[in-house]
Amino acid sequence: MKALLTKAAATVIVLFARAVTAVRAVWPEGGLPSLPCVYYANHSSHGDFVLVWTVLPPRLRHRARPVAGAEYWLKSWLNRFIGSDVFNAVLIARDRDKRTEDPVTQMASAIDAGSSLILFPEGTRNQSDARLLPFKSGIFHLAMARPHVDLVPVWISNLNRVMPKGEIVPIPLICTVTFGSALRIAPGEEKDVFLERMQAALLALCPNTVGGGE
């Protein structure tokens, strides 16, 4: 019964997200990786991972798990049902004092089990005028732990205008999710160099960037 309810909820979420945003996906020339990978994206709305999840082809969507804050997705029955049952999110405790597991170990274990991850390296929603906030180091440590895993930059356009902060009713606007070519950490690559390269690859997909993807 719960499996049917979960599948029905997932279908409703996909249809709702597509109806409100008329979302359009832009794929890289070489296509998306067929093996487990990490989709890493800019983050300005609670709906960001929903949109990335929605546009993925079903064969890739079924194994894609967002990485999300445990405090938010465990605070109510409904949040827990959506976060844990529908999206099978990898829930990370943001409060270091309450952690019982290492976040990088959690993410690496999910990849080892055959899942792809939807990750937001900024670590929080970007409410500033900057196109990106500085990346946290988690993506670097994950890449060090699993250097064979592809890292796919994903730029989400317009969703922050569909769901502005403080609003509960979405404003219908067209959103675009642009996927870039897969990257990997280079042997011996330093953290700062790696993070700068990952940020540059993501920014190159932003439509407001010279040479961006649209």
mmCIF file of C-alpha atoms in Angstrom:
data_model
loop_
_atom_site.group_PDB
_atom_site.id
_atom_site.type_symbol
_atom_site.label_atom_id
_atom_site.label_comp_id
_atom_site.label_asym_id
_atom_site.label_seq_id
_atom_site.Cartn_x
_atom_site.Cartn_y
_atom_site.Cartn_z
ATOM 1 C CA MET A 1 0.000 0.000 0.000
ATOM 2 C CA LYS A 2 2.777 2.404 0.962
ATOM 3 C CA ALA A 3 4.647 1.610 -2.252
ATOM 4 C CA LEU A 4 1.570 2.517 -4.308
ATOM 5 C CA LEU A 5 1.090 5.742 -2.338
ATOM 6 C CA THR A 6 4.752 6.647 -2.844
ATOM 7 C CA LYS A 7 4.584 5.986 -6.585
ATOM 8 C CA ALA A 8 1.363 8.002 -6.896
ATOM 9 C CA ALA A 9 2.893 10.913 -4.965
ATOM 10 C CA ALA A 10 5.977 10.867 -7.209
ATOM 11 C CA THR A 11 3.789 10.972 -10.319
ATOM 12 C CA VAL A 12 1.741 13.886 -8.942
ATOM 13 C CA ILE A 13 4.907 15.828 -8.064
ATOM 14 C CA VAL A 14 6.368 15.333 -11.555
ATOM 15 C CA LEU A 15 3.123 16.392 -13.254
ATOM 16 C CA PHE A 16 2.704 19.398 -10.943
ATOM 17 C CA ALA A 17 6.302 20.558 -11.436
ATOM 18 C CA ARG A 18 5.986 20.258 -15.205
ATOM 19 C CA ALA A 19 2.620 22.068 -15.251
ATOM 20 C CA VAL A 20 3.784 25.019 -13.147
ATOM 21 C CA THR A 21 7.228 25.513 -14.674
ATOM 22 C CA ALA A 22 6.857 24.104 -18.216
ATOM 23 C CA VAL A 23 10.397 22.999 -17.503
ATOM 24 C CA ARG A 24 12.749 22.430 -20.438
ATOM 25 C CA ALA A 25 15.883 20.307 -20.169
ATOM 26 C CA VAL A 26 19.045 21.044 -22.156
ATOM 27 C CA TRP A 27 21.354 18.048 -22.435
ATOM 28 C CA PRO A 28 25.136 17.928 -23.022
ATOM 29 C CA GLU A 29 26.332 16.817 -26.449
ATOM 30 C CA GLY A 30 27.685 13.561 -25.080
ATOM 31 C CA GLY A 31 24.523 12.796 -23.107
ATOM 32 C CA LEU A 32 24.313 12.018 -19.401
ATOM 33 C CA PRO A 33 26.473 9.349 -17.703
ATOM 34 C CA SER A 34 24.866 5.921 -17.634
ATOM 35 C CA LEU A 35 26.618 4.966 -14.385
ATOM 36 C CA PRO A 36 25.970 6.500 -10.954
ATOM 37 C CA CYS A 37 27.112 10.129 -10.918
ATOM 38 C CA VAL A 38 26.737 13.385 -8.993
ATOM 39 C CA TYR A 39 24.529 16.127 -10.435
ATOM 40 C CA TYR A 40 25.643 19.357 -8.759
ATOM 41 C CA ALA A 41 23.565 22.507 -9.172
ATOM 42 C CA ASN A 42 22.999 26.117 -8.144
ATOM 43 C CA HIS A 43 20.525 26.504 -5.290
ATOM 44 C CA SER A 44 17.985 29.294 -4.880
ATOM 45 C CA SER A 45 14.703 27.487 -4.079
ATOM 46 C CA HIS A 46 13.344 24.582 -2.049
ATOM 47 C CA GLY A 47 12.084 23.194 -5.371
ATOM 48 C CA ASP A 48 15.504 22.930 -7.030
ATOM 49 C CA PHE A 49 16.052 19.216 -6.497
ATOM 50 C CA VAL A 50 12.455 18.514 -7.506
ATOM 51 C CA LEU A 51 13.048 20.184 -10.862
ATOM 52 C CA VAL A 52 16.316 18.328 -11.544
ATOM 53 C CA TRP A 53 14.665 15.047 -10.511
ATOM 54 C CA THR A 54 11.626 15.788 -12.701
ATOM 55 C CA VAL A 55 13.513 16.334 -15.957
ATOM 56 C CA LEU A 56 15.792 13.310 -15.672
ATOM 57 C CA PRO A 57 14.807 10.398 -17.937
ATOM 58 C CA PRO A 58 12.868 7.801 -15.862
ATOM 59 C CA ARG A 59 15.721 5.252 -16.033
ATOM 60 C CA LEU A 60 18.054 7.802 -14.383
ATOM 61 C CA ARG A 61 15.415 9.461 -12.169
ATOM 62 C CA HIS A 62 14.647 6.245 -10.314
ATOM 63 C CA ARG A 63 18.156 6.046 -8.899
ATOM 64 C CA ALA A 64 18.739 9.799 -8.348
ATOM 65 C CA ARG A 65 18.689 10.810 -4.678
ATOM 66 C CA PRO A 66 18.833 14.436 -3.507
ATOM 67 C CA VAL A 67 21.213 15.307 -0.670
ATOM 68 C CA ALA A 68 19.195 17.388 1.779
ATOM 69 C CA GLY A 69 19.126 18.725 5.321
ATOM 70 C CA ALA A 70 17.754 16.165 7.789
ATOM 71 C CA GLU A 71 16.367 18.824 10.121
ATOM 72 C CA TYR A 72 13.942 20.123 7.468
ATOM 73 C CA TRP A 73 12.919 16.800 5.920
ATOM 74 C CA LEU A 74 12.296 15.035 9.232
ATOM 75 C CA LYS A 75 10.356 17.775 11.006
ATOM 76 C CA SER A 76 6.868 16.506 10.119
ATOM 77 C CA TRP A 77 5.143 13.384 8.836
ATOM 78 C CA LEU A 78 4.540 14.968 5.424
ATOM 79 C CA ASN A 79 8.133 16.187 5.070
ATOM 80 C CA ARG A 80 9.403 12.767 6.115
ATOM 81 C CA PHE A 81 7.126 11.005 3.623
ATOM 82 C CA ILE A 82 8.212 13.244 0.727
ATOM 83 C CA GLY A 83 11.897 13.372 1.652
ATOM 84 C CA SER A 84 12.483 9.779 2.707
ATOM 85 C CA ASP A 85 9.824 7.745 0.906
ATOM 86 C CA VAL A 86 9.174 9.628 -2.339
ATOM 87 C CA PHE A 87 12.660 10.995 -3.055
ATOM 88 C CA ASN A 88 14.717 8.585 -0.923
ATOM 89 C CA ALA A 89 16.875 11.579 -0.008
ATOM 90 C CA VAL A 90 20.294 11.223 1.571
ATOM 91 C CA LEU A 91 19.566 13.197 4.731
ATOM 92 C CA ILE A 92 22.503 15.052 6.236
ATOM 93 C CA ALA A 93 22.424 16.463 9.766
ATOM 94 C CA ARG A 94 23.489 20.099 9.429
ATOM 95 C CA ASP A 95 24.192 20.421 13.154
ATOM 96 C CA ARG A 96 27.638 18.855 13.602
ATOM 97 C CA ASP A 97 26.917 18.154 17.288
ATOM 98 C CA LYS A 98 23.927 15.969 16.356
ATOM 99 C CA ARG A 99 25.634 13.969 13.627
ATOM 100 C CA THR A 100 25.938 10.232 14.029
ATOM 101 C CA GLU A 101 27.371 9.679 10.524
ATOM 102 C CA ASP A 102 29.949 11.460 8.416
ATOM 103 C CA PRO A 103 28.168 13.220 5.474
ATOM 104 C CA VAL A 104 30.842 12.201 2.946
ATOM 105 C CA THR A 105 30.562 8.576 4.089
ATOM 106 C CA GLN A 106 26.764 8.777 3.681
ATOM 107 C CA MET A 107 27.066 10.119 0.123
ATOM 108 C CA ALA A 108 29.811 7.681 -0.877
ATOM 109 C CA SER A 109 27.769 4.762 0.477
ATOM 110 C CA ALA A 110 24.769 5.826 -1.606
ATOM 111 C CA ILE A 111 26.945 5.903 -4.743
ATOM 112 C CA ASP A 112 28.412 2.513 -3.894
ATOM 113 C CA ALA A 113 24.845 1.166 -3.655
ATOM 114 C CA GLY A 114 24.139 2.296 -7.227
ATOM 115 C CA SER A 115 22.519 5.685 -6.630
ATOM 116 C CA SER A 116 23.260 9.012 -8.276
ATOM 117 C CA LEU A 117 23.160 12.155 -6.134
ATOM 118 C CA ILE A 118 21.637 15.597 -6.629
ATOM 119 C CA LEU A 119 23.933 17.897 -4.673
ATOM 120 C CA PHE A 120 23.984 21.641 -3.976
ATOM 121 C CA PRO A 121 27.595 22.555 -3.113
ATOM 122 C CA GLU A 122 26.673 26.084 -1.976
ATOM 123 C CA GLY A 123 25.220 24.365 1.099
ATOM 124 C CA THR A 124 22.283 26.739 1.461
ATOM 125 C CA ARG A 125 19.840 28.630 -0.726
ATOM 126 C CA ASN A 126 21.405 31.615 -2.469
ATOM 127 C CA GLN A 127 19.302 34.666 -1.540
ATOM 128 C CA SER A 128 22.001 37.136 -2.609
ATOM 129 C CA ASP A 129 22.587 38.979 -5.888
ATOM 130 C CA ALA A 130 25.646 36.808 -6.593
ATOM 131 C CA ARG A 131 25.093 34.081 -9.165
ATOM 132 C CA LEU A 132 26.793 31.531 -6.906
ATOM 133 C CA LEU A 133 27.844 31.390 -3.291
ATOM 134 C CA PRO A 134 31.262 29.878 -2.480
ATOM 135 C CA PHE A 135 31.173 26.074 -2.625
ATOM 136 C CA LYS A 136 31.485 24.074 0.583
ATOM 137 C CA SER A 137 34.247 21.489 0.639
ATOM 138 C CA GLY A 138 31.948 18.436 0.736
ATOM 139 C CA ILE A 139 31.983 17.931 -3.041
ATOM 140 C CA PHE A 140 35.799 17.920 -2.978
ATOM 141 C CA HIS A 141 35.988 15.311 -0.229
ATOM 142 C CA LEU A 142 33.369 13.200 -2.031
ATOM 143 C CA ALA A 143 35.344 13.433 -5.280
ATOM 144 C CA MET A 144 38.496 12.420 -3.395
ATOM 145 C CA ALA A 145 36.677 9.441 -1.886
ATOM 146 C CA ARG A 146 35.191 8.331 -5.239
ATOM 147 C CA PRO A 147 37.496 9.778 -7.956
ATOM 148 C CA HIS A 148 35.983 7.558 -10.667
ATOM 149 C CA VAL A 149 32.532 9.131 -10.315
ATOM 150 C CA ASP A 150 31.387 11.700 -12.887
ATOM 151 C CA LEU A 151 30.377 15.155 -11.646
ATOM 152 C CA VAL A 152 27.717 16.789 -13.848
ATOM 153 C CA PRO A 153 27.131 20.561 -13.519
ATOM 154 C CA VAL A 154 23.456 21.583 -13.711
ATOM 155 C CA TRP A 155 22.200 25.159 -13.966
ATOM 156 C CA ILE A 156 18.595 25.818 -12.901
ATOM 157 C CA SER A 157 17.114 28.976 -14.420
ATOM 158 C CA ASN A 158 14.069 30.904 -13.191
ATOM 159 C CA LEU A 159 12.824 28.690 -10.359
ATOM 160 C CA ASN A 160 13.593 31.390 -7.785
ATOM 161 C CA ARG A 161 11.042 33.571 -9.635
ATOM 162 C CA VAL A 162 8.441 30.779 -9.653
ATOM 163 C CA MET A 163 8.743 30.264 -5.895
ATOM 164 C CA PRO A 164 10.029 33.537 -4.371
ATOM 165 C CA LYS A 165 11.021 33.414 -0.714
ATOM 166 C CA GLY A 166 7.962 33.654 1.539
ATOM 167 C CA GLU A 167 5.451 32.749 -1.181
ATOM 168 C CA ILE A 168 3.375 29.567 -0.978
ATOM 169 C CA VAL A 169 1.592 29.834 -4.323
ATOM 170 C CA PRO A 170 3.916 29.320 -7.311
ATOM 171 C CA ILE A 171 3.927 31.808 -10.182
ATOM 172 C CA PRO A 172 3.763 29.986 -13.551
ATOM 173 C CA LEU A 173 6.976 30.735 -15.471
ATOM 174 C CA ILE A 174 9.109 28.728 -17.865
ATOM 175 C CA CYS A 175 12.156 27.154 -16.209
ATOM 176 C CA THR A 176 15.206 25.640 -17.849
ATOM 177 C CA VAL A 177 17.526 22.965 -16.455
ATOM 178 C CA THR A 178 20.827 22.886 -18.341
ATOM 179 C CA PHE A 179 23.169 19.917 -17.913
ATOM 180 C CA GLY A 180 26.882 20.305 -18.683
ATOM 181 C CA SER A 181 29.502 17.769 -19.641
ATOM 182 C CA ALA A 182 30.727 15.421 -16.909
ATOM 183 C CA LEU A 183 33.909 16.245 -14.997
ATOM 184 C CA ARG A 184 36.176 14.339 -12.621
ATOM 185 C CA ILE A 185 38.757 15.304 -10.060
ATOM 186 C CA ALA A 186 42.284 15.268 -11.493
ATOM 187 C CA PRO A 187 45.036 13.246 -9.773
ATOM 188 C CA GLY A 188 46.639 15.384 -7.095
ATOM 189 C CA GLU A 189 44.290 18.323 -7.707
ATOM 190 C CA GLU A 190 44.212 20.723 -4.764
ATOM 191 C CA LYS A 191 40.911 21.600 -3.092
ATOM 192 C CA ASP A 192 40.846 25.282 -4.029
ATOM 193 C CA VAL A 193 41.738 24.549 -7.666
ATOM 194 C CA PHE A 194 39.101 21.819 -7.865
ATOM 195 C CA LEU A 195 36.343 23.959 -6.324
ATOM 196 C CA GLU A 196 37.182 26.855 -8.643
ATOM 197 C CA ARG A 197 37.026 24.529 -11.674
ATOM 198 C CA MET A 198 33.670 23.090 -10.572
ATOM 199 C CA GLN A 199 32.246 26.583 -10.041
ATOM 200 C CA ALA A 200 33.493 27.774 -13.435
ATOM 201 C CA ALA A 201 31.903 24.783 -15.190
ATOM 202 C CA LEU A 202 28.580 25.524 -13.492
ATOM 203 C CA LEU A 203 28.692 29.259 -14.172
ATOM 204 C CA ALA A 204 29.422 28.568 -17.851
ATOM 205 C CA LEU A 205 25.890 27.143 -18.097
ATOM 206 C CA CYS A 206 24.253 30.291 -16.668
ATOM 207 C CA PRO A 207 22.381 32.215 -19.388
ATOM 208 C CA ASN A 208 23.636 35.529 -17.948
ATOM 209 C CA THR A 209 27.263 34.475 -18.317
ATOM 210 C CA VAL A 210 29.243 35.339 -21.419
ATOM 211 C CA GLY A 211 29.510 32.066 -23.285
ATOM 212 C CA GLY A 212 26.719 30.580 -21.123
ATOM 213 C CA GLY A 213 24.507 27.739 -22.205
ATOM 214 C CA GLU A 214 21.526 29.736 -23.532
#
